[in-house]
XYZ file of C-alpha atoms in Angstrom:
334
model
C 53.033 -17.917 27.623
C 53.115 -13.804 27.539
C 50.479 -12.796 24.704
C 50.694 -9.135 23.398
C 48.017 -6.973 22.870
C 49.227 -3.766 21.114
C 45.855 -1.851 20.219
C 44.086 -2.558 23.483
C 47.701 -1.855 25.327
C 47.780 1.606 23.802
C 44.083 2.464 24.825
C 44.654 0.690 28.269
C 47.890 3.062 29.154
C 45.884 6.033 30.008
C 42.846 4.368 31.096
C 41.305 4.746 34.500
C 43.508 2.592 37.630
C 39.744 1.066 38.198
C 38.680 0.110 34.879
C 36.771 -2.946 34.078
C 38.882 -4.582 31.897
C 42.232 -4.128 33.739
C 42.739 -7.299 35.574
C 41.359 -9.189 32.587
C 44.018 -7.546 30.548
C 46.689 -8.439 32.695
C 45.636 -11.637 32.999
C 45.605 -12.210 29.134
C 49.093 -10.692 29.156
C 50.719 -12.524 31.498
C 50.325 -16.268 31.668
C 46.692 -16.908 31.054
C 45.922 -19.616 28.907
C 44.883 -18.467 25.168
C 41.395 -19.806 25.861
C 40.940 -18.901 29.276
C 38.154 -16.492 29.776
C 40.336 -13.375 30.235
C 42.604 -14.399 27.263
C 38.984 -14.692 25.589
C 37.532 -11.112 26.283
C 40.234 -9.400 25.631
C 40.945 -11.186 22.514
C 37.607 -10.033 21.226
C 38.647 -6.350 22.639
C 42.122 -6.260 20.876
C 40.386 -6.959 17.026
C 37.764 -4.796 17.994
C 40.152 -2.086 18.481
C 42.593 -3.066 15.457
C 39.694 -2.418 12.991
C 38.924 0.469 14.326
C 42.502 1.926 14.189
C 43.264 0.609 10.666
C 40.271 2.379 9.310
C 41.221 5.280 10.577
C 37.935 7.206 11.095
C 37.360 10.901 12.337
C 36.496 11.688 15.641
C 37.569 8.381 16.784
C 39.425 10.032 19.628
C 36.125 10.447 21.537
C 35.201 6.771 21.323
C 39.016 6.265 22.945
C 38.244 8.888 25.670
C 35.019 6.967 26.660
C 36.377 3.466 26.758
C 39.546 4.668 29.157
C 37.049 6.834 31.633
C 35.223 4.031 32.241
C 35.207 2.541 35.667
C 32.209 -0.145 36.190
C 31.317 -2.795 33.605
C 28.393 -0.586 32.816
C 30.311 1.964 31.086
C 32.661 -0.240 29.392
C 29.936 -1.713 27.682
C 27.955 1.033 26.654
C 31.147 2.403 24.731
C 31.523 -1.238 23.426
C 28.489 -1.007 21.493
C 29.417 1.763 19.783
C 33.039 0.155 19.180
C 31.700 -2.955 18.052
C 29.026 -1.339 15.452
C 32.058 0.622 14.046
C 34.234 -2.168 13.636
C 32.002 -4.595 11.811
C 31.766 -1.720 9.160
C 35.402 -1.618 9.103
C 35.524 -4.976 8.191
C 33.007 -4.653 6.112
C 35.130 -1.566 4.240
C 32.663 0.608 4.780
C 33.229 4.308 4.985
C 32.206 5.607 7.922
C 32.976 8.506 11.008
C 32.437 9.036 14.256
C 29.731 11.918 14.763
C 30.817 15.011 16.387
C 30.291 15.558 20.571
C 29.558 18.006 22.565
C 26.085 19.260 21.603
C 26.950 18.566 17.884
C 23.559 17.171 16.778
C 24.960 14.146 14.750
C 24.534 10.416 14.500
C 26.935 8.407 16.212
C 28.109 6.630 13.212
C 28.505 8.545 9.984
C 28.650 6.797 6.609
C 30.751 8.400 4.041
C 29.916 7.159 0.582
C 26.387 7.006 1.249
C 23.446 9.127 2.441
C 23.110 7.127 5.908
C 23.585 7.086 9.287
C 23.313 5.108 12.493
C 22.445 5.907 15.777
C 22.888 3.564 18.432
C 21.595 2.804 21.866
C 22.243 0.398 24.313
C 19.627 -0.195 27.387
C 20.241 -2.178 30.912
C 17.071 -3.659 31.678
C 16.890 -7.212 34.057
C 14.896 -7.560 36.933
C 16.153 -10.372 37.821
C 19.517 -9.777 38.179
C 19.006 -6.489 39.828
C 16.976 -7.982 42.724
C 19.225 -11.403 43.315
C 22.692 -9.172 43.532
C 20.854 -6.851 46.235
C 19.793 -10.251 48.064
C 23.235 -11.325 47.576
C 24.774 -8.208 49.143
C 22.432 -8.165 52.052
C 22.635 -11.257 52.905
C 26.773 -11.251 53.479
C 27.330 -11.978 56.714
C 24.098 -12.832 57.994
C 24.376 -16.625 60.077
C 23.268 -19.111 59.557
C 23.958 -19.541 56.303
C 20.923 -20.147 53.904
C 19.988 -20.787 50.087
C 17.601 -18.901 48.432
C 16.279 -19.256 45.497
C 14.102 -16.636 43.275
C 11.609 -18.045 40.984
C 8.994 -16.426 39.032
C 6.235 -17.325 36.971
C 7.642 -14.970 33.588
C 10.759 -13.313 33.112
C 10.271 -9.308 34.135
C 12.366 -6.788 32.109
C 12.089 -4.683 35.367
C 11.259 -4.801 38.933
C 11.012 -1.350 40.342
C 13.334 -0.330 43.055
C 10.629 -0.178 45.943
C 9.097 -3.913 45.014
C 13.074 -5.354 45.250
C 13.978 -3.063 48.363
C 10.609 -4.433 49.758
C 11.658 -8.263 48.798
C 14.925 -7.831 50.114
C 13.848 -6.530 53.940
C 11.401 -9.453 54.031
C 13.805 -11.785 52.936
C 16.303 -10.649 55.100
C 13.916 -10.781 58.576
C 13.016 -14.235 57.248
C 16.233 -15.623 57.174
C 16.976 -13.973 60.914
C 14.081 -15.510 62.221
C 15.200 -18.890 60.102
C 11.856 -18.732 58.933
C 12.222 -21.631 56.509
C 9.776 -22.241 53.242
C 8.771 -20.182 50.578
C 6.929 -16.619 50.603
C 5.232 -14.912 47.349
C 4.868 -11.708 46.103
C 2.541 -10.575 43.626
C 3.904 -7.592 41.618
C 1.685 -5.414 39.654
C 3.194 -3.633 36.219
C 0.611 -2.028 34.171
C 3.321 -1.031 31.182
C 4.066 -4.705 30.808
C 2.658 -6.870 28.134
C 2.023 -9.387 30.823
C 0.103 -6.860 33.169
C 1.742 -8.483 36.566
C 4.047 -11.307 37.812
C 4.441 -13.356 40.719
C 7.702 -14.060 42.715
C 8.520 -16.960 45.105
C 11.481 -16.377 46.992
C 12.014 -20.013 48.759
C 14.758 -19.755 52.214
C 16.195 -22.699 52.665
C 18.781 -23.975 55.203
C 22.423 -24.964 53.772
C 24.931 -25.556 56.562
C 27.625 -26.962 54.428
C 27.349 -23.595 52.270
C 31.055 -21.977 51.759
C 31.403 -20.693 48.405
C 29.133 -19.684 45.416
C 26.411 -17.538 45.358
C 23.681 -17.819 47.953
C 21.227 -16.773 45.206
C 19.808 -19.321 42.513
C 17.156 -18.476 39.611
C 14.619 -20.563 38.438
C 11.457 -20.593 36.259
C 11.034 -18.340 33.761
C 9.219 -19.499 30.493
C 6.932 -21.804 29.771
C 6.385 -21.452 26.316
C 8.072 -21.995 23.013
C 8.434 -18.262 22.753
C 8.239 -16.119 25.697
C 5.486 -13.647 23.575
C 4.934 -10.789 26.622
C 8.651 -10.790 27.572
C 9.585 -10.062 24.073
C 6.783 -7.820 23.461
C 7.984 -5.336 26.429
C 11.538 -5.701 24.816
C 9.993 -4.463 21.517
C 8.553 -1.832 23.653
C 11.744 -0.007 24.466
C 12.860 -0.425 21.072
C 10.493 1.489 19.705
C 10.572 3.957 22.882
C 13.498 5.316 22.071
C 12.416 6.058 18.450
C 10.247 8.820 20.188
C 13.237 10.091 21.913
C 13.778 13.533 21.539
C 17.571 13.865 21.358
C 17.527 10.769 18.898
C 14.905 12.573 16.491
C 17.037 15.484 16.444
C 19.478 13.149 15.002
C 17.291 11.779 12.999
C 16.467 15.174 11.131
C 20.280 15.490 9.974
C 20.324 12.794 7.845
C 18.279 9.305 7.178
C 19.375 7.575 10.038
C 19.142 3.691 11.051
C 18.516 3.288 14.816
C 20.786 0.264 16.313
C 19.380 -1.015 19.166
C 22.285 -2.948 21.733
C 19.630 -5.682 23.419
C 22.704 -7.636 24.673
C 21.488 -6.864 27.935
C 17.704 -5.792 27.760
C 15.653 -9.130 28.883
C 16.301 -11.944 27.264
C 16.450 -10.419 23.690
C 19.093 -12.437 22.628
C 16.330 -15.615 22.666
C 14.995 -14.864 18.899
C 16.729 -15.300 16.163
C 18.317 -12.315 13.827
C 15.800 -13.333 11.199
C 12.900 -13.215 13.287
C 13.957 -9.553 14.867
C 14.023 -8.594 11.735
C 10.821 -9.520 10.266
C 8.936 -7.957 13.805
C 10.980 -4.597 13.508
C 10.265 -4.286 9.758
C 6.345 -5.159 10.975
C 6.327 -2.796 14.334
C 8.123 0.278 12.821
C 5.943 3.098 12.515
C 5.627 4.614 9.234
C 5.393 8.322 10.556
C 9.212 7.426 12.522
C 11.897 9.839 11.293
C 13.942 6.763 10.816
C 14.611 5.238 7.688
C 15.093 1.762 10.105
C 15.698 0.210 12.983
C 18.062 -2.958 13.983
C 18.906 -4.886 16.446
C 21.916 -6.367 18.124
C 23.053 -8.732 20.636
C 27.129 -8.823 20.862
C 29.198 -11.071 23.293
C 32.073 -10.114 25.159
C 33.839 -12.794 23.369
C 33.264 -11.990 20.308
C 34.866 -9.037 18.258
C 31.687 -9.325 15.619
C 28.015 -9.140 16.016
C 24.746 -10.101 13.775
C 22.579 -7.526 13.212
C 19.017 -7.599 12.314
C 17.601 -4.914 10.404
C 14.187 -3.376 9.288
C 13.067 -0.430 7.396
C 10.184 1.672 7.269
C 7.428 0.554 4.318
C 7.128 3.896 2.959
C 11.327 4.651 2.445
C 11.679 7.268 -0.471
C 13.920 5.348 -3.677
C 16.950 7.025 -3.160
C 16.428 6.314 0.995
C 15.747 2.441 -0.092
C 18.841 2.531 -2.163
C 20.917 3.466 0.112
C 19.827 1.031 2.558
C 19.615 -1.792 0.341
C 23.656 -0.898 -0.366
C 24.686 -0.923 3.158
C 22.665 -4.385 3.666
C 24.264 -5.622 1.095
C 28.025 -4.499 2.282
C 26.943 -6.152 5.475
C 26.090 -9.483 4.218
C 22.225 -8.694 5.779
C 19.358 -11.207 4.411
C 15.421 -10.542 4.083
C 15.877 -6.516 4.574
């Protein structure tokens, strides 16, 4: 049965021919199934949208212009965190505008009725991923066909272009040689909490092979926690609190920087509570922001949690105002 979509419809009818989200949308429009996974995403993308739109804020125009130019899954999303952030203070009734583009030195969102902003950022990082879709690309075509299968001993936040561009030749002359078995690679990372990793990357013959990828992932953690994974994730949290074009925003007003780990390691593994005690503990006291939070939102889902801590030394009127938006937003422990 036809479902309609009227606020993603009017911000789809001038998006790009190639954008992400098209043949999901037509999909969901046509005769996909209410809970099929198109009918899903752009579920979440239509009350997204509709909160934004009823709560009518300035400048949100721009946010528009972004979400229609994009054209890979990369952009969508980064124009998705902003979205999403906005919406779940419309919902919340919360005041707020877009900040002004084009050199303007604002925060992205604005609150109205009180003396805050937010500033968000959303970061790519996963190893992982990167290296087994560049296996999986070169190794189209390539007889016989084979299964191999990545395994490492922790779960890297990175790998460095040269380490997966020199995996990918070897693996590539192994499997053209059908040199069976498994080969290892120790990579060295001195900014990582862990200090080096090791990969296997196992060939293996698979005749009957026709569909699916050729790629499988295994290993990973060992532990309850994975400690230096999520310590390199806090590491790029707080790296962008030293960026320079964020501290300029940060000077305009007290400012809350929102951190989109949806897709930054495997963030999303600790619990809001627990992001929120570590950022309260790791945030600098000298940072020009009044906080930072964190967030982890799902393509099928039009809301997100958001974990939030604030610097120790916040002046009254800073805490207040803070204390009022966690409040608004139904936030715990801040």
């Amino acid at each position: 049965m036809s479902t309609s979509f009227p606020f993603l419809q009017d911000w789809m009818n001038k998006a790009a021919q190639e954008h992400p989200l098209r043949d999901h949308f037509e999909l969901a429009s046509g005769n996909a199934a209410t809970d099929s996974f198109a009918s899903v995403i752009v579920t979440a993308f239509e009350n997204i949208i509709e909160a934004l739109e009823k709560a009518k804020p300035e400048r949100l125009a721009g946010v528009r212009h972004d979400f229609r130019q994009a054209t890979t899954m990369d952009a969508l999303l980064i124009a998705r965190s902003e979205m999403v952030a906005g919406a779940k203070l419309a919902r919340a009734e919360i005041p707020f505008d877009f900040g002004r583009r084009n050199g303007a030195t604002e925060p992205d969102l604005m609150l109205r009725d009180l003396n805050l902003a937010i500033e968000v950022k959303a970061r790519r990082l996963d190893g992982l991923h990167d290296l087994r879709d560049e296996l999986q690309t070169a190794l189209t075509g390539i007889t016989p066909p084979v299964l191999v299968e990545l395994r490492t001993d922790s779960q890297p936040l990175d790998i460095k272009k040269y380490v997966r561009d020199k995996v990918v030749e070897e693996t590539v002359e192994r499997v053209r040689s059908q040199n069976y078995g498994s080969a290892v690679t120790t990579v060295e990372q001195s900014w990582s909490a862990s200090g080096k990793f090791v990969i296997h990357v196992g060939v293996y013959q698979a005749p009957d092979l026709t569909a699916g990828s050729r790629i499988i992932v295994t290993g990973g953690f060992w532990n309850a926690e994975p400690g230096p994974h999520m310590m390199d994730v806090e590491n790029q949290v707080l790296a962008v609190l030293e960026d320079e074009q964020k501290l300029r925003q940060a000077k305009t007003r007290p400012t809350i920087l929102l951190f989109d780990a949806a897709r930054t390691g495997m963030a999303w593994l600790r619990s809001e509570p627990v992001w929120a005690q570590r950022l309260a503990t790791l945030l600098p006291e000298t940072t020009l922001f009044v906080g930072a939070a964190l967030m982890t939102p799902k393509l099928d889902d039009p809301d997100v949690a958001i974990s939030l801590g604030v610097r120790a030394n916040l002046s009254d009127e800073d805490r207040a105002s803070v204390d009022e938006l966690a409040r608004r937003l139904g936030l715990t422990g801040v």
